[in-house]
PDB file of C-alpha atoms in Angstrom:
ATOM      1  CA  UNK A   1       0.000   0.000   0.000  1.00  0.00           C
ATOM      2  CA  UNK A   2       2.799   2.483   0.587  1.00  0.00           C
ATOM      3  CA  UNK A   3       4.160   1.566  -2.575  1.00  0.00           C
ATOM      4  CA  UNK A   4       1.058   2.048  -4.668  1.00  0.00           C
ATOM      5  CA  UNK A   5       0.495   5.223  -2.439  1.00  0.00           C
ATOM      6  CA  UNK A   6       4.209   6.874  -2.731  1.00  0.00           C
ATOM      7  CA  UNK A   7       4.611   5.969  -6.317  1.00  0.00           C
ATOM      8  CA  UNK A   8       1.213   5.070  -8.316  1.00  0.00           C
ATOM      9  CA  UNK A   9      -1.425   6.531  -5.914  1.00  0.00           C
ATOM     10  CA  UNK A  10      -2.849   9.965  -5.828  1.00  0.00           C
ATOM     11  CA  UNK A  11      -0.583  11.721  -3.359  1.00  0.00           C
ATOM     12  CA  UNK A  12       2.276  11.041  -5.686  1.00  0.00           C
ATOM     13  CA  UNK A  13       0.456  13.114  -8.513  1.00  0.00           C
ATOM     14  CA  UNK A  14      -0.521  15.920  -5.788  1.00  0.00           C
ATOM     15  CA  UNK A  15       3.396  15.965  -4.597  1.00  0.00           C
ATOM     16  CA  UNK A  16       5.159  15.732  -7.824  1.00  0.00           C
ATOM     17  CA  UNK A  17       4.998  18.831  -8.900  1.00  0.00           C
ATOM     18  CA  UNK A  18       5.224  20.251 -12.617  1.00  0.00           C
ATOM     19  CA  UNK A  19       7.383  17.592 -14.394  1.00  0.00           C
ATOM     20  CA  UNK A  20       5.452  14.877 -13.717  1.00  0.00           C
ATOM     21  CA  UNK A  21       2.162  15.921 -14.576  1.00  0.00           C
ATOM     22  CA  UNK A  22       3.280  18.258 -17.574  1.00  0.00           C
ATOM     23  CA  UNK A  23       4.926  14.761 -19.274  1.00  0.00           C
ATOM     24  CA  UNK A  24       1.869  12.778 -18.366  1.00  0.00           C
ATOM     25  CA  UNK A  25      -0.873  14.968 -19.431  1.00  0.00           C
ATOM     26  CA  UNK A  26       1.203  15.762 -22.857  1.00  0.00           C
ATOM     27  CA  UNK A  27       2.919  12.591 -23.426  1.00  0.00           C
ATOM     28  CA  UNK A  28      -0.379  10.360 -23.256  1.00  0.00           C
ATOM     29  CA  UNK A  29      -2.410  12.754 -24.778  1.00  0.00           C
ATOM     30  CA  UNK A  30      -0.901  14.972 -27.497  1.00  0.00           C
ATOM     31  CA  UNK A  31       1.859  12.451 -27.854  1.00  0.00           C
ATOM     32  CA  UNK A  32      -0.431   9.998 -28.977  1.00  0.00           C
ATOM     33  CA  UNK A  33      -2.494  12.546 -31.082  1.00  0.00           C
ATOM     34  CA  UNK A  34       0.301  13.779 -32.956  1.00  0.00           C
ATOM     35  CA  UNK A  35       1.627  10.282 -33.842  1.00  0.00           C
ATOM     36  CA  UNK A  36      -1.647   9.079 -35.098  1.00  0.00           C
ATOM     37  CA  UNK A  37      -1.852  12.131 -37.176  1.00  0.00           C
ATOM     38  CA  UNK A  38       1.480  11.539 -38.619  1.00  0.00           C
ATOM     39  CA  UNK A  39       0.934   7.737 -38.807  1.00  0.00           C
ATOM     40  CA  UNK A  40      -2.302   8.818 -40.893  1.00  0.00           C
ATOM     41  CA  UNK A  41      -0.506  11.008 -43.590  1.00  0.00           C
ATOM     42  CA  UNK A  42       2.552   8.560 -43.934  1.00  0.00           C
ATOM     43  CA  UNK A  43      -0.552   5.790 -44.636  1.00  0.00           C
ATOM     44  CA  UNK A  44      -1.898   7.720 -47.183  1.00  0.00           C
ATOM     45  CA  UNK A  45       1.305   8.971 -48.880  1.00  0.00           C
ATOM     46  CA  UNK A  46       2.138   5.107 -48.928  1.00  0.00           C
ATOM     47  CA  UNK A  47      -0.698   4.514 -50.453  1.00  0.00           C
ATOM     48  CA  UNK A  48       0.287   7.436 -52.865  1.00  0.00           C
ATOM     49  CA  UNK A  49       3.240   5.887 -53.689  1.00  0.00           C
ATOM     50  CA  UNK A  50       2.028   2.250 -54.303  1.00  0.00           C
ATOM     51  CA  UNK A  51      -0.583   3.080 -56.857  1.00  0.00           C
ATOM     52  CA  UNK A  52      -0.055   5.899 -58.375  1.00  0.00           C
ATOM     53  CA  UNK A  53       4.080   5.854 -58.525  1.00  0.00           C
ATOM     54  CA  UNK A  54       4.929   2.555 -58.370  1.00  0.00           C
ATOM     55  CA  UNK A  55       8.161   2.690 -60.061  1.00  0.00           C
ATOM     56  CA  UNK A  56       9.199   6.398 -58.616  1.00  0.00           C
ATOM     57  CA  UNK A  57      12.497   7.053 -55.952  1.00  0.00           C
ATOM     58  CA  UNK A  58       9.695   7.433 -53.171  1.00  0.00           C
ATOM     59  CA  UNK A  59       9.234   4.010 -53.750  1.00  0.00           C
ATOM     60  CA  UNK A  60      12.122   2.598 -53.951  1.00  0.00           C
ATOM     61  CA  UNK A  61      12.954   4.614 -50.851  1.00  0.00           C
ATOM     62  CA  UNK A  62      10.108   2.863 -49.226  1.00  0.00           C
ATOM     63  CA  UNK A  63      11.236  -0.831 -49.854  1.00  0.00           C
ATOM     64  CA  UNK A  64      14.668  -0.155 -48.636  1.00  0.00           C
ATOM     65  CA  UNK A  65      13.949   1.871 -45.664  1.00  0.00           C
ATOM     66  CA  UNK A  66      14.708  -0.676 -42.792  1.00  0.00           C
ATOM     67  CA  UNK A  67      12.469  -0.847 -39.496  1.00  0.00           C
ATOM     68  CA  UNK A  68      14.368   0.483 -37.400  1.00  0.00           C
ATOM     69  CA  UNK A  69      14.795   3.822 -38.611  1.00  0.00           C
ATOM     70  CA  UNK A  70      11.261   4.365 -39.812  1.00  0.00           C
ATOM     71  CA  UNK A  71      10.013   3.141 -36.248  1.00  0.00           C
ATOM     72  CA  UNK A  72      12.714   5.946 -35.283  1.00  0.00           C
ATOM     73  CA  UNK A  73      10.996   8.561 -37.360  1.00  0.00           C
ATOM     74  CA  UNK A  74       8.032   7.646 -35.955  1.00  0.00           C
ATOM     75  CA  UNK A  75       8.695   8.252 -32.384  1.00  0.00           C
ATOM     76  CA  UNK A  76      11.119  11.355 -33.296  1.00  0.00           C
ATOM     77  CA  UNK A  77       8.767  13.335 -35.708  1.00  0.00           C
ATOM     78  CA  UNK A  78       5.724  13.609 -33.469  1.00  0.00           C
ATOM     79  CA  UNK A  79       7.468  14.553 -30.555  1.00  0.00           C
ATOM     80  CA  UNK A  80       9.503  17.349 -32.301  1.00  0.00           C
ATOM     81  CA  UNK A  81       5.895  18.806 -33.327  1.00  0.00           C
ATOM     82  CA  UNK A  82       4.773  18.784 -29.784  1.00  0.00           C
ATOM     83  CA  UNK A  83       8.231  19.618 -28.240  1.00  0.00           C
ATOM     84  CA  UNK A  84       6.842  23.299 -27.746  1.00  0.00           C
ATOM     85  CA  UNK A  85       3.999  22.694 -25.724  1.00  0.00           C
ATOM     86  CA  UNK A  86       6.086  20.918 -22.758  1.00  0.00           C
ATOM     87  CA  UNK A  87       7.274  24.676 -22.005  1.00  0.00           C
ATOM     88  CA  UNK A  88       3.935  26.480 -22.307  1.00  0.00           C
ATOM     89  CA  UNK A  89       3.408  26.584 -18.508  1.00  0.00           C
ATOM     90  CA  UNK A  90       2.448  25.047 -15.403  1.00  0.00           C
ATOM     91  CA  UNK A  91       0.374  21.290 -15.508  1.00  0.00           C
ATOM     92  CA  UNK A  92      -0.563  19.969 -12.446  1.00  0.00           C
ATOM     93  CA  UNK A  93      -3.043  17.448 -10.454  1.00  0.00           C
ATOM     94  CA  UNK A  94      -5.768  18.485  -8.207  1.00  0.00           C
ATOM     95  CA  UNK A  95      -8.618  17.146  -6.183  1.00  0.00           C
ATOM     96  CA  UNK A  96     -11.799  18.294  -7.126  1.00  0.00           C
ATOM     97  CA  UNK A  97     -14.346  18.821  -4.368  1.00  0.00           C
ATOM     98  CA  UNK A  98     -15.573  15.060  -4.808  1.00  0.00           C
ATOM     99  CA  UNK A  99     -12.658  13.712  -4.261  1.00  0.00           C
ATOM    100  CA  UNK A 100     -11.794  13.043  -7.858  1.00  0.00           C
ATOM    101  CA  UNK A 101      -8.489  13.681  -9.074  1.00  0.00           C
ATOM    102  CA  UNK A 102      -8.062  15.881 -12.203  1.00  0.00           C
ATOM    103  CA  UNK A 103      -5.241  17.571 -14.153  1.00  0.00           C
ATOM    104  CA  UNK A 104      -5.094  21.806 -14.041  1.00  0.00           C
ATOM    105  CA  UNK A 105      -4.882  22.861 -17.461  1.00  0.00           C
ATOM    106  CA  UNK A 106      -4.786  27.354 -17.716  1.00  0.00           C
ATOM    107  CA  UNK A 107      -7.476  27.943 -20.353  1.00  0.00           C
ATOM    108  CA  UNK A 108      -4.384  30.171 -22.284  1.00  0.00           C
ATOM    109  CA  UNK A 109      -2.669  26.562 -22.635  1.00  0.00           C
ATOM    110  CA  UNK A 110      -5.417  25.060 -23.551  1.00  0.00           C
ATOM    111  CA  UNK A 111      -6.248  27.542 -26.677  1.00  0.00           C
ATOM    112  CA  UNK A 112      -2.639  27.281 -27.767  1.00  0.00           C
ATOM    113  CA  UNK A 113      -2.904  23.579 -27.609  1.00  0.00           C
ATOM    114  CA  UNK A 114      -6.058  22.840 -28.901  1.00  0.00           C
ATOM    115  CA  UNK A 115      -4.914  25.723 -31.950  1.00  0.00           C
ATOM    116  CA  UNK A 116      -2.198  23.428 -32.651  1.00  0.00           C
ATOM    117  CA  UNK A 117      -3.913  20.382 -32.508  1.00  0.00           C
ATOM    118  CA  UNK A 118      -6.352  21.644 -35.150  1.00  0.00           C
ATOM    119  CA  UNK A 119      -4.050  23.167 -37.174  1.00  0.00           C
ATOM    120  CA  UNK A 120      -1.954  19.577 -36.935  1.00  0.00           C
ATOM    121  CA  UNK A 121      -5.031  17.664 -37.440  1.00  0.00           C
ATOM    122  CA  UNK A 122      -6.465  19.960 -40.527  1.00  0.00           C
ATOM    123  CA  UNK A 123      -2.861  19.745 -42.132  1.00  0.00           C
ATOM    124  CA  UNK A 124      -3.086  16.243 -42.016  1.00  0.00           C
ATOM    125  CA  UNK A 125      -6.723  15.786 -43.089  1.00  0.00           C
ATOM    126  CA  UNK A 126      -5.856  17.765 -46.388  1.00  0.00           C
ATOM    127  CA  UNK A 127      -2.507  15.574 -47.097  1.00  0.00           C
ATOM    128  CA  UNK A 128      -4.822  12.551 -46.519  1.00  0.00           C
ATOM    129  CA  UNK A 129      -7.491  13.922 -48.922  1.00  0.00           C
ATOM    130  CA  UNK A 130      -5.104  14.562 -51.583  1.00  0.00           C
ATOM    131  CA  UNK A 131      -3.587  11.525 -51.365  1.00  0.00           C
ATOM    132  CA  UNK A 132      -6.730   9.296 -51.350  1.00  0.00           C
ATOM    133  CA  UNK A 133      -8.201  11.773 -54.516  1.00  0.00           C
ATOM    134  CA  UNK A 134      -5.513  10.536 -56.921  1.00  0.00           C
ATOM    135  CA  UNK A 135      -5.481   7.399 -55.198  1.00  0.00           C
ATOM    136  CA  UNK A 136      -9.184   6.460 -56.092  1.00  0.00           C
ATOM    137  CA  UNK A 137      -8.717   8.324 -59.540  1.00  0.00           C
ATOM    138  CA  UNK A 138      -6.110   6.272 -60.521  1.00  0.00           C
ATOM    139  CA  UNK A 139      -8.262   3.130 -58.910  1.00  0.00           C
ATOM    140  CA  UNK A 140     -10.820   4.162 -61.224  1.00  0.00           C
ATOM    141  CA  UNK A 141      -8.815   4.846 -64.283  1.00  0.00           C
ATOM    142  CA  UNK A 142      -7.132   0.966 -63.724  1.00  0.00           C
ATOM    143  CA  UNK A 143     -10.388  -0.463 -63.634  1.00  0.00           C
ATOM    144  CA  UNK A 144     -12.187   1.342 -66.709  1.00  0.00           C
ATOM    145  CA  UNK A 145      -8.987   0.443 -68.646  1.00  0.00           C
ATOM    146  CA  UNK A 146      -7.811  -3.734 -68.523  1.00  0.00           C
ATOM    147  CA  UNK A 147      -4.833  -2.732 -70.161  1.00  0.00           C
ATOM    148  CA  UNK A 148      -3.471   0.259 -67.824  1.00  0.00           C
ATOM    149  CA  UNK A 149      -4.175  -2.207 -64.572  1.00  0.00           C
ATOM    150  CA  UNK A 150      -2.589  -2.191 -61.500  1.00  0.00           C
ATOM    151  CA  UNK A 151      -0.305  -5.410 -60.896  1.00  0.00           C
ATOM    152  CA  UNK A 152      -2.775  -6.403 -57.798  1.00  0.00           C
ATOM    153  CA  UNK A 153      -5.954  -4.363 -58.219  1.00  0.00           C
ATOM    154  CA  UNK A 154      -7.789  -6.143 -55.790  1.00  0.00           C
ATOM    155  CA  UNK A 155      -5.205  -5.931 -53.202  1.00  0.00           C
ATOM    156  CA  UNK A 156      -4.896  -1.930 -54.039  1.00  0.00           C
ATOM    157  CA  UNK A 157      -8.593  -1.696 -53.613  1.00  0.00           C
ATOM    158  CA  UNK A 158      -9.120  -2.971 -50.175  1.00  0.00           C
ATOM    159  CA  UNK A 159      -5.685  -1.401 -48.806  1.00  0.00           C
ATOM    160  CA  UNK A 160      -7.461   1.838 -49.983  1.00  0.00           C
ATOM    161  CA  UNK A 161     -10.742   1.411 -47.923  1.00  0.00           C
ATOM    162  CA  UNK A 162      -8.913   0.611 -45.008  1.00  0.00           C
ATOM    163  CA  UNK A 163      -6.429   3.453 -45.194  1.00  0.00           C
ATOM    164  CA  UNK A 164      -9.867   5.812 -45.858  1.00  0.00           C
ATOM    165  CA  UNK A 165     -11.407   4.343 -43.601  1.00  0.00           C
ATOM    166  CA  UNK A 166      -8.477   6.000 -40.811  1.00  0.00           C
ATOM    167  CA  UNK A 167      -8.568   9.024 -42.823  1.00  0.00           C
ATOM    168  CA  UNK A 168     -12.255   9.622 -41.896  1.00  0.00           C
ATOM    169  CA  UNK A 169     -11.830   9.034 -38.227  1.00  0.00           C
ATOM    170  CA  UNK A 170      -9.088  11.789 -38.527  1.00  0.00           C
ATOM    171  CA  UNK A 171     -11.492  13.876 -39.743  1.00  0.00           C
ATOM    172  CA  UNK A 172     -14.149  12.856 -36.855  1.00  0.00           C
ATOM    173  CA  UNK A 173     -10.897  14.591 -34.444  1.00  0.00           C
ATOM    174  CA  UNK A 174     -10.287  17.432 -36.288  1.00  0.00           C
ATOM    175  CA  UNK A 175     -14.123  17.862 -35.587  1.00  0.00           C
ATOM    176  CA  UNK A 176     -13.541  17.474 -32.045  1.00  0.00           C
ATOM    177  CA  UNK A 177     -10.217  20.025 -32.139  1.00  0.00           C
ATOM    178  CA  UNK A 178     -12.961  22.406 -34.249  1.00  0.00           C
ATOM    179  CA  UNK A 179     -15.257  22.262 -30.806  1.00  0.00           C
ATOM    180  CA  UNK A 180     -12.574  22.618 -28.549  1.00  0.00           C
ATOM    181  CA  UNK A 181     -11.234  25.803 -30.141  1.00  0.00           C
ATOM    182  CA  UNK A 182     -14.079  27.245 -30.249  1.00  0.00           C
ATOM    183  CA  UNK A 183     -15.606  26.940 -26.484  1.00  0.00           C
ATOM    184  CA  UNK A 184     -11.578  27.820 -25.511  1.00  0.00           C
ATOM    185  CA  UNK A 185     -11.584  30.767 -27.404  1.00  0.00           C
ATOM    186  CA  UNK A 186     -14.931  31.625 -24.760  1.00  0.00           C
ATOM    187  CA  UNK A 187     -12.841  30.635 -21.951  1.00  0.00           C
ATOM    188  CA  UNK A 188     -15.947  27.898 -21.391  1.00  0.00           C
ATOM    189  CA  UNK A 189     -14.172  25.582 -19.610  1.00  0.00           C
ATOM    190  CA  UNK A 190     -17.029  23.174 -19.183  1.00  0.00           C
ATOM    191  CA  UNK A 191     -17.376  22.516 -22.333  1.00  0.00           C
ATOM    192  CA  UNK A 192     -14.298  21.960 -23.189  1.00  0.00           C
ATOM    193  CA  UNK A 193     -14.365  19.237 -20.301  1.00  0.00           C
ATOM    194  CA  UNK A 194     -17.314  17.876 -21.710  1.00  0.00           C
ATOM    195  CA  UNK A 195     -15.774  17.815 -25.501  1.00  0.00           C
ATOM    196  CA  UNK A 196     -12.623  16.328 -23.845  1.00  0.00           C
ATOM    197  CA  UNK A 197     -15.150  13.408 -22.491  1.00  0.00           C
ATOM    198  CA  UNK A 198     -15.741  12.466 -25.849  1.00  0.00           C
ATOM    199  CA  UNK A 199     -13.074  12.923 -27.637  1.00  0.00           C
ATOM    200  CA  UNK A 200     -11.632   9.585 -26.525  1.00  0.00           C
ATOM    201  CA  UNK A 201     -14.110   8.529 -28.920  1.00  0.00           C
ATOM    202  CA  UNK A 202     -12.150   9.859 -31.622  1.00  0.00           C
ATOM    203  CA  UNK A 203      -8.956   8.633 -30.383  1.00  0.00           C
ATOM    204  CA  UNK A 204      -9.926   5.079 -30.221  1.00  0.00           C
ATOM    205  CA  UNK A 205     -11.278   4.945 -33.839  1.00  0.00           C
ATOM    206  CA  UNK A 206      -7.940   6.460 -35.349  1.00  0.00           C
ATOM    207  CA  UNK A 207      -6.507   3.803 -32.980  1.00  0.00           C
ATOM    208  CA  UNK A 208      -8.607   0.491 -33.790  1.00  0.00           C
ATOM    209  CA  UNK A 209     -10.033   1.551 -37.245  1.00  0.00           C
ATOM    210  CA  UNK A 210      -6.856  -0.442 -39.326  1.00  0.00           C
ATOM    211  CA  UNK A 211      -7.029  -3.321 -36.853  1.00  0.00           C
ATOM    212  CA  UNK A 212     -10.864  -3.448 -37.524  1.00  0.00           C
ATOM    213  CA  UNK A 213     -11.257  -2.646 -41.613  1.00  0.00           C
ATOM    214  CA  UNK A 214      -8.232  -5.332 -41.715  1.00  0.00           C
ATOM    215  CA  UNK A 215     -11.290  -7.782 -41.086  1.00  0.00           C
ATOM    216  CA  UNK A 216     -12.839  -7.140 -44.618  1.00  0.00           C
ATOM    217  CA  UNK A 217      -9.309  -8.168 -46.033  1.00  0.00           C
ATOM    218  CA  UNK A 218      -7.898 -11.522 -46.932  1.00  0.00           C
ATOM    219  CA  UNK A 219      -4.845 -13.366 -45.811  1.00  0.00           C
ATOM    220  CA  UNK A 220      -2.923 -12.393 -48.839  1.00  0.00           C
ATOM    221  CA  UNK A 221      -3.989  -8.770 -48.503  1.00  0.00           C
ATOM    222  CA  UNK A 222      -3.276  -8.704 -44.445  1.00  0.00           C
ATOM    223  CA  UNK A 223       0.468  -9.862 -45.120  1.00  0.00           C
TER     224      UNK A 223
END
């Protein structure tokens, strides 16, 4: 019990200060918003690549880009587009009059981060659109024309749905970061602690929404 108390309980949050709580609140939260929005555009520029230039540099960049390093972008990119925020201000638990603990968020960082967020979230949303536009054009075009066919057509098909599937459930967030901009710009903070309710909603479907769509696939397309 001390254990849980001193280093997972609630007076640890209450006694740690700003460090803790600032890397918490940002790193499971904005963290994880920012790398899905990333992971989203590099999706649909992949898809990009694959079916519209097959043959280009991009893709032969893709193929010999080992796992390592691109699990090393992954991790490095996101955080370098939420570095900023960590030095915004002070972060920091409370207990609310029910007993609840909650994290203090100044309604000044909570504009500038939910600004960001949309602005990250929009950028991304476009990329996305652009990519799946002259994706599903060139779909189209491949199967009006037998001869100008993709190599795996099918496969290319169902890769798309499931990559626009995630690119609609980035849209559903940039919704969300829509809402939260504007009730922060009103310095409503209760409904921005509503929207923040649901908006775990939003994170969960740009979370499970490959894993699920994967479903409609088959073996050969899954590997």
């Amino acid at each position: 019990m001390v254990l849980r108390d001193s280093i997972f309980g609630d007076d640890f949050a209450l006694n740690s200060g700003y460090i803790f709580p600032t890397f918490a609140y940002y790193g499971t939260y904005y963290f994880t918003v920012h790398s899905q929005v990333w992971g989203s555009v590099m999706i649909s520029v992949n898809r990009y690549v694959t079916v519209c230039q097959p043959l280009s540099k991009m893709a032969r960049l893709y193929d010999r880009i080992d796992k390592p390093l691109l699990y090393s972008i992954n991790i490095i990119v996101p955080f370098l587009m939420m570095v900023r925020m960590l030095f915004q201000g002070s972060v920091y638990y409370y207990r609310t009059p029910t007993g609840e603990l909650n994290v203090y968020t100044p309604m000044p960082i909570v504009r500038n981060n939910a600004l960001q967020g949309l602005i990250v979230s929009i950028v991304g949303s476009l990329v996305c659109a652009v990519c799946y536009f002259l994706v599903i054009r060139r779909l189209a075009s491949a199967h009006r024309d037998p001869n100008g066919a993709l190599r795996d057509y099918g496969r290319e098909k169902m890769l798309t749905i499931v990559g626009f599937a995630l690119f609609l459930a980035l849209c559903a967030s940039t919704l969300f970061y829509v809402l939260i901009c504007i009730h922060a710009a009103d310095d409503d903070n209760k409904d921005v602690n509503v929207i923040r309710t649901y908006y775990i909603y939003a994170i969960m479907a740009l979370t499970f929404v490959n894993p699920w769509m994967l479903i409609i696939t088959n073996k050969n397309t899954r590997r």
